[in-house]
């Protein structure tokens, strides 16, 4: 997975997330940023990795997104890794 492909996938996931006000509120509460900061935060690989982690911690959300986007769940994990690296390293 290239960095560019991972970034594209994370931005698509973020767009998906922002279409649902309840999910957006939950994500913002967990991330600690305000809605006015999403656009600038989206330019940061760490933030985008966090978007993908948010999906990975909610299996029904992850599976629904993957089905809708025609992406395998393992690709979400690969994209997160490409953006943030191995958190255990």
Coordinates of C-alpha atoms in Angstrom, one line a residue:
X1 CA 0.0 0.0 0.0
X2 CA 1.5 3.3 -1.0
X3 CA 1.3 6.4 1.2
X4 CA -0.8 8.1 -1.5
X5 CA -3.3 5.3 -1.7
X6 CA -3.6 5.1 2.1
X7 CA -4.2 8.8 2.2
X8 CA -6.9 8.6 -0.4
X9 CA -8.5 5.8 1.5
X10 CA -8.4 7.7 4.8
X11 CA -9.9 10.8 3.2
X12 CA -12.7 8.7 1.7
X13 CA -13.4 7.2 5.1
X14 CA -13.4 10.7 6.7
X15 CA -15.9 11.9 4.1
X16 CA -18.0 8.8 4.9
X17 CA -17.8 9.6 8.6
X18 CA -18.8 13.3 8.2
X19 CA -22.0 12.3 6.4
X20 CA -23.4 11.0 9.7
X21 CA -23.6 13.7 12.4
X22 CA -23.8 11.1 15.3
X23 CA -20.6 9.4 14.1
X24 CA -18.9 12.7 13.5
X25 CA -19.7 13.8 17.0
X26 CA -18.4 10.6 18.4
X27 CA -15.2 10.8 16.4
X28 CA -14.6 14.4 17.3
X29 CA -15.1 13.6 21.0
X30 CA -12.6 10.8 20.8
X31 CA -10.1 12.7 18.8
X32 CA -10.3 15.8 20.9
X33 CA -10.6 18.2 18.0
X34 CA -13.4 20.6 17.1
X35 CA -15.4 20.5 13.9
X36 CA -13.6 23.7 12.7
X37 CA -10.3 21.8 12.8
X38 CA -11.2 18.8 10.6
X39 CA -10.0 20.4 7.3
X40 CA -6.6 21.3 8.6
X41 CA -6.2 18.1 10.6
X42 CA -7.0 16.1 7.4
X43 CA -3.6 17.2 6.0
X44 CA -1.8 15.3 8.8
X45 CA -1.0 11.6 8.3
X46 CA -1.4 10.9 12.0
X47 CA -4.9 12.3 12.0
X48 CA -5.8 10.2 8.9
X49 CA -4.4 7.1 10.6
X50 CA -6.7 8.0 13.5
X51 CA -9.7 8.1 11.2
X52 CA -8.9 4.6 10.1
X53 CA -8.3 3.4 13.7
X54 CA -11.8 4.8 14.5
X55 CA -13.3 2.5 11.9
X56 CA -11.2 -0.4 13.0
X57 CA -12.4 -0.1 16.6
X58 CA -16.1 -0.4 15.5
X59 CA -16.6 -3.6 13.6
X60 CA -20.1 -2.9 12.4
X61 CA -19.0 0.5 11.2
X62 CA -15.9 -0.9 9.5
X63 CA -17.8 -3.7 7.7
X64 CA -20.5 -1.3 6.5
X65 CA -18.0 1.1 5.2
X66 CA -16.0 -1.7 3.5
X67 CA -19.1 -3.1 1.9
X68 CA -20.2 0.3 0.7
X69 CA -16.7 1.2 -0.6
X70 CA -15.9 -2.2 -1.9
X71 CA -12.7 -2.4 0.2
X72 CA -11.5 -5.4 2.2
X73 CA -11.2 -4.6 5.9
X74 CA -7.5 -5.7 5.7
X75 CA -6.9 -2.8 3.4
X76 CA -8.0 -0.4 6.1
X77 CA -5.4 -1.9 8.4
X78 CA -2.8 -1.7 5.7
X79 CA -3.7 2.0 5.0
X80 CA -3.4 2.8 8.7
X81 CA 0.0 1.2 8.8
X82 CA 1.1 3.1 5.7
X83 CA 0.1 6.4 7.4
X84 CA 1.3 5.8 10.9
X85 CA 3.7 2.9 10.8
X86 CA 3.7 0.0 13.3
X87 CA 2.5 1.3 16.7
X88 CA 4.3 -1.6 18.4
X89 CA 7.7 -0.7 16.8

